[in-house]
Amino acid sequence: MFRLYIIVLLSFIPHYVFSNNNKFVVETARRGNSIYMLLKKYKLSTNKDNIELFKKINNKLLTKNDGLIIDKRYILPIQVIKFNGNTIRSTLGITDYNLAKKIEKYNLNLQKHNIKENYRPKGDLWVPVELYDFKNDYFKDIITGEELPDEVPDYSFLKLGKKIKPLNKKLKGFVFYLISGHGGPDPGAIGFREGYELHEDEYAYDITLRLAKKLIESSAKVYVIVQDPNDGIREDLYLKNSSDELLINGDTISTVQLTRLKQRTDLVNNYVAQNKKYKKQILMEIHVDSRIIDKRVDIYFYYRDKCSESEKLCNSLLNTIKRKYKLAQPGRGYQGNVSSRDLFTLRNTSIPASYVELGNIQNAEDQVRLIQPNNRQAIANWLFDGIISAYKK
């Protein structure tokens, strides 16, 4: 019997996670998923034996009613073997022709439904465990019932072309949840300049990505809740407008405002529950305001009422920006402020949070703050410095 194991996390492009010496397909549970649905998705038998095997493999990650927990990762009873480029039988060390044909048919079916890539010439061959005797000792290393190792968020959406390497450990043990305002079907506030439309979601997103990069470089774990599959950090004055943003889990952003807001807070709350072992979890939501054209608006902040840590964070951000302006533009002054506000995100999450408004997208002077790439980077740097000031004194 063949023995080659490691764990595979499948997500369009497979990611690899090591756990003991086992190698199996892993799927992240989404809202509405069940054991039956996952087995069906991967073209596996849904008989009693296979369901019981799934439950045994994942016994510490099921609810009392054998339900799945959103965003938890579950091992599927599918072993992953590197195809040797010759035959399935020689790859697996078996002589059973009919078994080899069943495995071939299974892989071709998954390929047909865009679930996996072709195993030829030397790709991954997926072997359903159900084709073997469940009582065989072969399974003793599989059935651990342990939670999979901590998953690092995928940062490829930043479009940097290379992996972000931590430069220091200033924020090691911190988890940040960054929400850029609006996105998808909702562009947010819209300003106009030199024939261009300035969409709030594009500028808030660019600054959010710049802040995310700074946080990751300081060893924080960062979840960017709204992501654009095509746009990373951009150096353009006028950012191209689009409506293709998705949520971090791949879900489409709802066209219904209340549902949109709930989608985001539900994701944050689920991740917060997973990351309880970290010493600090922080939420930041970044927006651009819209006022009358001649009204200049400095960066200002909202915090959750009766949450002293949220208030402390917002004041640290405010005071940092005040100091930065004093150094960079003496005599300019700074009229930003901090106040509590009963906003949906603040009301429906529990961790320390800051809701940031970057300026008036209608005002010509405030627009310069947004369209100049150097200014967008400065804002991200200042927000980062304010976070450091709040937590690393």
CSV table of C-alpha atoms in Angstrom, one decimal, residues 3-379:
chain,number,residue,atom,x,y,z
A,3,ARG,CA,2.2,6.0,1.8
A,4,LEU,CA,2.9,9.7,0.8
A,5,TYR,CA,1.2,12.4,2.8
A,6,ILE,CA,1.1,16.2,3.4
A,7,ILE,CA,-2.0,18.4,3.7
A,8,VAL,CA,-3.2,20.5,0.7
A,9,LEU,CA,-5.4,23.6,1.0
A,10,LEU,CA,-7.4,23.9,-2.2
A,11,SER,CA,-8.3,27.5,-3.2
A,12,PHE,CA,-8.1,27.9,-7.0
A,13,ILE,CA,-4.3,27.6,-6.8
A,14,PRO,CA,-3.6,25.0,-4.2
A,15,HIS,CA,-1.7,26.1,-1.1
A,16,TYR,CA,0.3,23.7,1.1
A,17,VAL,CA,0.1,23.2,4.9
A,18,PHE,CA,2.2,20.6,6.7
A,19,SER,CA,0.8,18.5,9.4
A,20,ASN,CA,2.5,15.2,10.5
A,21,ASN,CA,3.1,13.2,7.3
A,22,ASN,CA,-0.4,13.4,5.8
A,23,LYS,CA,-1.4,14.9,2.4
A,24,PHE,CA,-5.1,15.4,1.8
A,25,VAL,CA,-7.4,17.9,0.1
A,26,VAL,CA,-8.7,20.6,2.5
A,27,GLU,CA,-11.8,22.8,2.0
A,28,THR,CA,-12.8,25.9,3.9
A,29,ALA,CA,-16.4,25.8,5.0
A,30,ARG,CA,-18.7,28.6,3.7
A,31,ARG,CA,-22.1,29.7,4.9
A,32,GLY,CA,-24.7,27.0,4.2
A,33,ASN,CA,-22.1,24.2,3.7
A,34,SER,CA,-22.7,20.8,5.3
A,35,ILE,CA,-20.8,17.5,5.3
A,36,TYR,CA,-23.1,16.2,2.6
A,37,MET,CA,-22.6,19.3,0.4
A,38,LEU,CA,-18.8,19.1,0.6
A,39,LEU,CA,-18.8,15.4,-0.3
A,40,LYS,CA,-21.1,16.1,-3.2
A,41,LYS,CA,-18.9,19.0,-4.4
A,42,TYR,CA,-15.9,16.7,-4.6
A,43,LYS,CA,-17.8,13.9,-6.3
A,44,LEU,CA,-17.5,11.6,-3.3
A,45,SER,CA,-20.0,9.1,-2.1
A,46,THR,CA,-22.5,10.4,0.5
A,47,ASN,CA,-23.2,7.0,2.0
A,48,LYS,CA,-23.1,6.5,5.8
A,49,ASP,CA,-19.6,5.1,5.8
A,50,ASN,CA,-18.1,8.1,4.0
A,51,ILE,CA,-20.0,10.6,6.2
A,52,GLU,CA,-18.8,8.8,9.3
A,53,LEU,CA,-15.2,8.8,8.0
A,54,PHE,CA,-15.4,12.6,7.4
A,55,LYS,CA,-16.8,13.1,10.9
A,56,LYS,CA,-14.0,11.0,12.4
A,57,ILE,CA,-11.3,12.8,10.5
A,58,ASN,CA,-12.7,16.2,11.6
A,59,ASN,CA,-14.2,15.3,14.9
A,60,LYS,CA,-12.9,18.4,16.8
A,61,LEU,CA,-14.2,20.9,14.2
A,62,LEU,CA,-17.9,19.9,14.2
A,63,THR,CA,-20.8,21.4,16.1
A,64,LYS,CA,-23.0,19.3,18.4
A,65,ASN,CA,-25.3,18.5,15.5
A,66,ASP,CA,-22.3,17.6,13.2
A,67,GLY,CA,-22.5,21.0,11.4
A,68,LEU,CA,-19.5,22.8,9.9
A,69,ILE,CA,-18.1,26.0,11.3
A,70,ILE,CA,-17.8,28.9,8.8
A,71,ASP,CA,-14.2,29.5,7.7
A,72,LYS,CA,-12.8,26.4,9.4
A,73,ARG,CA,-10.8,24.1,7.2
A,74,TYR,CA,-11.8,20.5,6.8
A,75,ILE,CA,-9.8,17.5,5.6
A,76,LEU,CA,-11.6,15.7,2.8
A,77,PRO,CA,-11.1,11.9,2.4
A,78,ILE,CA,-9.1,12.4,-0.8
A,79,GLN,CA,-5.4,11.6,-0.8
A,80,VAL,CA,-3.0,13.6,-3.0
A,81,ILE,CA,-0.2,11.7,-4.8
A,82,LYS,CA,2.3,13.1,-7.2
A,83,PHE,CA,1.8,11.3,-10.5
A,84,ASN,CA,5.0,9.7,-11.8
A,85,GLY,CA,4.3,10.5,-15.5
A,86,ASN,CA,3.9,6.9,-16.4
A,87,THR,CA,0.8,5.0,-15.1
A,88,ILE,CA,-1.6,5.2,-12.1
A,89,ARG,CA,-0.7,1.7,-11.1
A,90,SER,CA,3.0,2.3,-11.1
A,91,THR,CA,2.4,5.6,-9.3
A,92,LEU,CA,0.4,4.0,-6.5
A,93,GLY,CA,2.3,0.6,-6.4
A,94,ILE,CA,-0.9,-1.4,-7.2
A,95,THR,CA,-1.7,-4.0,-9.8
A,96,ASP,CA,-5.5,-3.7,-9.8
A,97,TYR,CA,-6.4,-2.4,-13.3
A,98,ASN,CA,-10.1,-1.7,-12.5
A,99,LEU,CA,-9.1,0.3,-9.4
A,100,ALA,CA,-6.7,2.4,-11.5
A,101,LYS,CA,-9.4,3.1,-14.1
A,102,LYS,CA,-11.8,4.2,-11.3
A,103,ILE,CA,-9.2,6.6,-10.0
A,104,GLU,CA,-8.5,7.9,-13.5
A,105,LYS,CA,-12.3,8.4,-14.1
A,106,TYR,CA,-12.6,10.3,-10.8
A,107,ASN,CA,-9.7,12.7,-11.7
A,108,LEU,CA,-11.1,13.3,-15.2
A,109,ASN,CA,-14.5,14.1,-13.7
A,110,LEU,CA,-13.0,16.7,-11.3
A,111,GLN,CA,-11.0,18.2,-14.1
A,112,LYS,CA,-14.2,18.4,-16.3
A,113,HIS,CA,-15.9,20.4,-13.5
A,114,ASN,CA,-12.9,22.7,-13.0
A,115,ILE,CA,-12.3,21.4,-9.4
A,116,LYS,CA,-8.7,20.3,-10.1
A,117,GLU,CA,-6.1,20.4,-12.9
A,118,ASN,CA,-5.0,17.5,-15.1
A,119,TYR,CA,-2.7,15.1,-13.2
A,120,ARG,CA,-0.7,14.6,-16.4
A,121,PRO,CA,2.2,14.8,-17.2
A,122,LYS,CA,3.4,15.1,-13.6
A,123,GLY,CA,0.7,16.8,-11.6
A,124,ASP,CA,-1.3,15.7,-8.5
A,125,LEU,CA,-3.4,12.6,-8.6
A,126,TRP,CA,-6.3,12.6,-6.3
A,127,VAL,CA,-7.3,9.2,-4.8
A,128,PRO,CA,-10.6,9.0,-2.9
A,129,VAL,CA,-10.2,7.1,0.4
A,130,GLU,CA,-13.6,5.4,-0.1
A,131,LEU,CA,-12.0,3.1,-2.7
A,132,TYR,CA,-10.1,1.4,0.1
A,133,ASP,CA,-11.0,-0.7,3.2
A,134,PHE,CA,-11.9,1.8,5.9
A,135,LYS,CA,-10.7,-0.6,8.6
A,136,ASN,CA,-7.2,-0.8,7.2
A,137,ASP,CA,-4.3,0.5,9.4
A,138,TYR,CA,-3.6,2.7,6.5
A,139,PHE,CA,-6.0,5.3,8.0
A,140,LYS,CA,-4.5,5.4,11.5
A,141,ASP,CA,-2.3,8.4,10.6
A,142,ILE,CA,-5.1,10.2,8.9
A,143,ILE,CA,-7.7,10.2,11.6
A,144,THR,CA,-6.2,12.7,14.1
A,145,GLY,CA,-9.2,14.9,14.7
A,146,GLU,CA,-6.8,17.8,15.2
A,147,GLU,CA,-7.4,21.4,14.0
A,148,LEU,CA,-5.2,22.3,11.1
A,149,PRO,CA,-2.3,24.6,11.7
A,150,ASP,CA,-2.9,28.3,11.7
A,151,GLU,CA,-3.6,29.7,8.2
A,152,VAL,CA,-1.8,32.8,7.0
A,153,PRO,CA,-4.0,35.0,4.9
A,154,ASP,CA,-3.3,35.0,1.1
A,155,TYR,CA,-1.7,38.4,0.3
A,156,SER,CA,-1.4,37.9,-3.5
A,157,PHE,CA,-4.3,40.4,-4.0
A,158,LEU,CA,-1.7,43.2,-3.2
A,159,LYS,CA,-0.3,42.5,-6.7
A,160,LEU,CA,3.3,43.1,-5.6
A,161,GLY,CA,4.8,40.3,-7.6
A,162,LYS,CA,6.7,39.0,-4.6
A,163,LYS,CA,6.1,37.7,-1.1
A,164,ILE,CA,6.0,40.4,1.6
A,165,LYS,CA,8.8,39.8,4.1
A,166,PRO,CA,8.5,41.0,7.6
A,167,LEU,CA,11.0,43.7,8.3
A,168,ASN,CA,10.5,43.8,12.1
A,169,LYS,CA,8.4,42.3,14.8
A,170,LYS,CA,6.7,45.4,16.1
A,171,LEU,CA,3.3,44.0,15.7
A,172,LYS,CA,3.9,40.2,16.1
A,173,GLY,CA,0.9,38.7,17.8
A,174,PHE,CA,-1.5,41.4,16.4
A,175,VAL,CA,-4.3,40.7,14.0
A,176,PHE,CA,-5.8,43.5,11.9
A,177,TYR,CA,-9.1,43.5,10.0
A,178,LEU,CA,-9.1,46.2,7.4
A,179,ILE,CA,-12.4,47.2,5.6
A,180,SER,CA,-12.2,49.7,2.8
A,181,GLY,CA,-15.5,51.5,2.3
A,182,HIS,CA,-18.1,50.3,-0.2
A,183,GLY,CA,-16.9,48.4,-3.3
A,184,GLY,CA,-18.6,46.0,-5.8
A,185,PRO,CA,-21.9,47.5,-6.9
A,186,ASP,CA,-21.5,50.4,-4.5
A,187,PRO,CA,-18.8,53.0,-5.5
A,188,GLY,CA,-19.6,55.2,-2.4
A,189,ALA,CA,-19.1,58.9,-2.6
A,190,ILE,CA,-18.2,60.4,-6.0
A,191,GLY,CA,-16.2,63.5,-6.8
A,192,PHE,CA,-15.3,65.1,-10.1
A,193,ARG,CA,-11.9,66.5,-11.2
A,194,GLU,CA,-10.6,67.4,-14.6
A,195,GLY,CA,-13.2,65.3,-16.3
A,196,TYR,CA,-12.6,62.3,-14.1
A,197,GLU,CA,-14.9,60.7,-11.6
A,198,LEU,CA,-13.2,60.0,-8.3
A,199,HIS,CA,-14.9,57.0,-6.6
A,200,GLU,CA,-14.6,56.6,-2.9
A,201,ASP,CA,-14.1,52.9,-3.0
A,202,GLU,CA,-11.1,53.1,-5.2
A,203,TYR,CA,-9.1,55.6,-3.1
A,204,ALA,CA,-10.1,54.0,0.2
A,205,TYR,CA,-9.0,50.6,-1.1
A,206,ASP,CA,-5.6,51.9,-2.3
A,207,ILE,CA,-4.8,53.5,1.0
A,208,THR,CA,-6.1,50.3,2.8
A,209,LEU,CA,-3.7,48.2,0.8
A,210,ARG,CA,-0.8,50.5,1.6
A,211,LEU,CA,-1.6,50.3,5.3
A,212,ALA,CA,-2.0,46.5,5.0
A,213,LYS,CA,1.5,46.2,3.5
A,214,LYS,CA,3.0,48.3,6.4
A,215,LEU,CA,1.3,46.1,9.0
A,216,ILE,CA,2.4,42.8,7.3
A,217,GLU,CA,6.0,44.1,7.2
A,218,SER,CA,5.8,44.5,11.0
A,219,SER,CA,4.7,40.9,11.4
A,220,ALA,CA,1.0,41.5,11.9
A,221,LYS,CA,-1.6,39.1,10.5
A,222,VAL,CA,-3.9,41.1,8.3
A,223,TYR,CA,-7.3,40.4,6.8
A,224,VAL,CA,-8.4,42.8,4.0
A,225,ILE,CA,-12.1,42.1,3.9
A,226,VAL,CA,-12.9,43.7,0.6
A,227,GLN,CA,-10.5,42.8,-2.3
A,228,ASP,CA,-10.2,43.6,-5.9
A,229,PRO,CA,-8.9,40.7,-8.0
A,230,ASN,CA,-7.3,43.0,-10.6
A,231,ASP,CA,-6.1,46.1,-8.7
A,232,GLY,CA,-3.3,46.2,-6.2
A,233,ILE,CA,-1.4,49.3,-4.9
A,234,ARG,CA,-1.6,51.8,-7.8
A,235,GLU,CA,0.6,54.9,-8.5
A,236,ASP,CA,-1.9,56.7,-10.8
A,237,LEU,CA,-3.5,60.0,-10.0
A,238,TYR,CA,-6.9,59.0,-11.3
A,239,LEU,CA,-7.7,55.5,-10.3
A,240,LYS,CA,-9.7,53.4,-12.8
A,241,ASN,CA,-13.2,52.8,-11.5
A,242,SER,CA,-14.5,49.2,-11.4
A,243,SER,CA,-17.2,47.1,-9.7
A,244,ASP,CA,-15.4,43.8,-9.5
A,245,GLU,CA,-14.5,43.8,-5.9
A,246,LEU,CA,-15.3,40.7,-3.9
A,247,LEU,CA,-15.2,39.7,-0.2
A,248,ILE,CA,-12.1,38.0,1.2
A,249,ASN,CA,-13.9,34.6,1.0
A,250,GLY,CA,-14.7,35.0,-2.6
A,251,ASP,CA,-18.4,35.9,-2.1
A,252,THR,CA,-20.0,38.6,-4.3
A,253,ILE,CA,-20.8,41.9,-2.5
A,254,SER,CA,-24.5,42.3,-2.2
A,255,THR,CA,-26.5,45.0,-3.9
A,256,VAL,CA,-28.5,45.5,-0.7
A,257,GLN,CA,-26.9,47.9,1.7
A,258,LEU,CA,-27.8,46.3,4.9
A,259,THR,CA,-26.8,42.9,3.6
A,260,ARG,CA,-23.4,44.3,2.4
A,261,LEU,CA,-22.7,45.7,5.9
A,262,LYS,CA,-23.7,42.4,7.5
A,263,GLN,CA,-21.5,40.4,5.1
A,264,ARG,CA,-18.5,42.3,6.3
A,265,THR,CA,-19.1,42.2,10.0
A,266,ASP,CA,-20.0,38.5,9.9
A,267,LEU,CA,-16.7,37.8,8.3
A,268,VAL,CA,-14.8,39.9,10.8
A,269,ASN,CA,-16.6,38.2,13.7
A,270,ASN,CA,-15.9,34.7,12.3
A,271,TYR,CA,-12.2,35.5,11.9
A,272,VAL,CA,-12.1,37.0,15.4
A,273,ALA,CA,-13.5,33.8,16.9
A,274,GLN,CA,-10.7,31.8,15.1
A,275,ASN,CA,-7.9,34.1,16.2
A,276,LYS,CA,-8.6,34.3,20.0
A,277,LYS,CA,-5.1,33.0,20.7
A,278,TYR,CA,-3.6,36.3,19.5
A,279,LYS,CA,-2.8,39.0,22.0
A,280,LYS,CA,-4.6,41.8,20.2
A,281,GLN,CA,-7.2,42.0,17.4
A,282,ILE,CA,-8.1,45.4,15.8
A,283,LEU,CA,-10.6,46.6,13.2
A,284,MET,CA,-10.2,49.6,11.0
A,285,GLU,CA,-12.6,50.8,8.4
A,286,ILE,CA,-11.5,53.4,5.9
A,287,HIS,CA,-13.8,55.8,4.0
A,288,VAL,CA,-13.9,59.1,2.1
A,289,ASP,CA,-16.5,61.6,3.1
A,290,SER,CA,-18.7,63.8,0.8
A,291,ARG,CA,-19.7,67.3,1.7
A,292,ILE,CA,-20.4,70.6,-0.1
A,293,ILE,CA,-17.6,71.4,-2.6
A,294,ASP,CA,-16.1,74.4,-0.7
A,295,LYS,CA,-15.9,72.5,2.7
A,296,ARG,CA,-12.4,71.2,3.5
A,297,VAL,CA,-12.5,68.2,5.9
A,298,ASP,CA,-9.4,67.0,7.7
A,299,ILE,CA,-9.0,63.3,8.5
A,300,TYR,CA,-11.3,62.4,11.4
A,301,PHE,CA,-12.3,59.3,13.4
A,302,TYR,CA,-15.2,57.5,15.0
A,303,TYR,CA,-15.0,55.0,17.8
A,304,ARG,CA,-17.4,52.6,19.4
A,305,ASP,CA,-19.3,54.2,22.3
A,306,LYS,CA,-18.2,53.1,25.8
A,307,CYS,CA,-15.2,51.2,24.3
A,308,SER,CA,-12.1,52.9,25.9
A,309,GLU,CA,-9.6,51.1,23.8
A,310,SER,CA,-11.4,52.2,20.6
A,311,GLU,CA,-11.3,55.8,21.8
A,312,LYS,CA,-7.6,55.4,22.8
A,313,LEU,CA,-6.8,54.1,19.3
A,314,CYS,CA,-8.6,56.9,17.5
A,315,ASN,CA,-7.0,59.6,19.7
A,316,SER,CA,-3.6,58.1,19.0
A,317,LEU,CA,-4.3,58.2,15.3
A,318,LEU,CA,-5.5,61.8,15.6
A,319,ASN,CA,-2.5,63.0,17.6
A,320,THR,CA,-0.1,61.3,15.3
A,321,ILE,CA,-1.5,63.0,12.2
A,322,LYS,CA,-1.6,66.4,14.1
A,323,ARG,CA,2.2,66.0,14.8
A,324,LYS,CA,2.9,64.9,11.2
A,325,TYR,CA,1.1,68.0,9.8
A,326,LYS,CA,3.0,70.3,12.2
A,327,LEU,CA,6.3,68.9,11.0
A,328,ALA,CA,5.4,68.7,7.3
A,329,GLN,CA,3.3,71.8,6.9
A,330,PRO,CA,4.0,74.3,9.8
A,331,GLY,CA,1.2,76.7,10.2
A,332,ARG,CA,-1.3,74.6,8.3
A,333,GLY,CA,-3.2,73.6,11.4
A,334,TYR,CA,-5.3,70.4,11.6
A,335,GLN,CA,-9.0,70.3,12.4
A,336,GLY,CA,-9.6,66.5,12.6
A,337,ASN,CA,-11.6,65.2,15.5
A,338,VAL,CA,-12.6,62.0,17.4
A,339,SER,CA,-16.1,61.1,18.4
A,340,SER,CA,-18.3,58.1,19.1
A,341,ARG,CA,-20.8,57.0,16.6
A,342,ASP,CA,-23.4,54.2,16.4
A,343,LEU,CA,-22.3,52.9,13.0
A,344,PHE,CA,-23.2,49.4,11.8
A,345,THR,CA,-19.6,48.1,11.8
A,346,LEU,CA,-18.9,49.5,15.2
A,347,ARG,CA,-22.2,48.3,16.7
A,348,ASN,CA,-21.9,44.8,15.3
A,349,THR,CA,-18.3,43.9,16.2
A,350,SER,CA,-16.7,43.7,19.6
A,351,ILE,CA,-12.9,44.2,19.1
A,352,PRO,CA,-11.3,47.7,19.3
A,353,ALA,CA,-12.1,49.6,16.2
A,354,SER,CA,-11.5,52.8,14.4
A,355,TYR,CA,-13.7,54.2,11.6
A,356,VAL,CA,-11.6,56.6,9.5
A,357,GLU,CA,-12.9,59.4,7.2
A,358,LEU,CA,-10.1,60.7,4.9
A,359,GLY,CA,-11.6,63.9,3.7
A,360,ASN,CA,-14.2,65.5,1.4
A,361,ILE,CA,-14.1,63.9,-2.0
A,362,GLN,CA,-15.9,66.9,-3.5
A,363,ASN,CA,-13.4,69.5,-2.3
A,364,ALA,CA,-10.5,70.3,-4.7
A,365,GLU,CA,-7.9,70.7,-2.0
A,366,ASP,CA,-9.0,67.5,-0.2
A,367,GLN,CA,-8.9,65.7,-3.6
A,368,VAL,CA,-5.1,66.4,-3.8
A,369,ARG,CA,-4.8,64.4,-0.6
A,370,LEU,CA,-6.4,61.5,-2.4
A,371,ILE,CA,-5.1,61.5,-5.9
A,372,GLN,CA,-1.4,62.1,-5.3
A,373,PRO,CA,0.2,58.6,-4.8
A,374,ASN,CA,2.7,60.1,-2.4
A,375,ASN,CA,-0.1,61.5,-0.3
A,376,ARG,CA,-1.9,58.2,-0.2
A,377,GLN,CA,1.3,56.6,1.0
A,378,ALA,CA,1.7,59.3,3.6
A,379,ILE,CA,-1.8,58.7,5.0
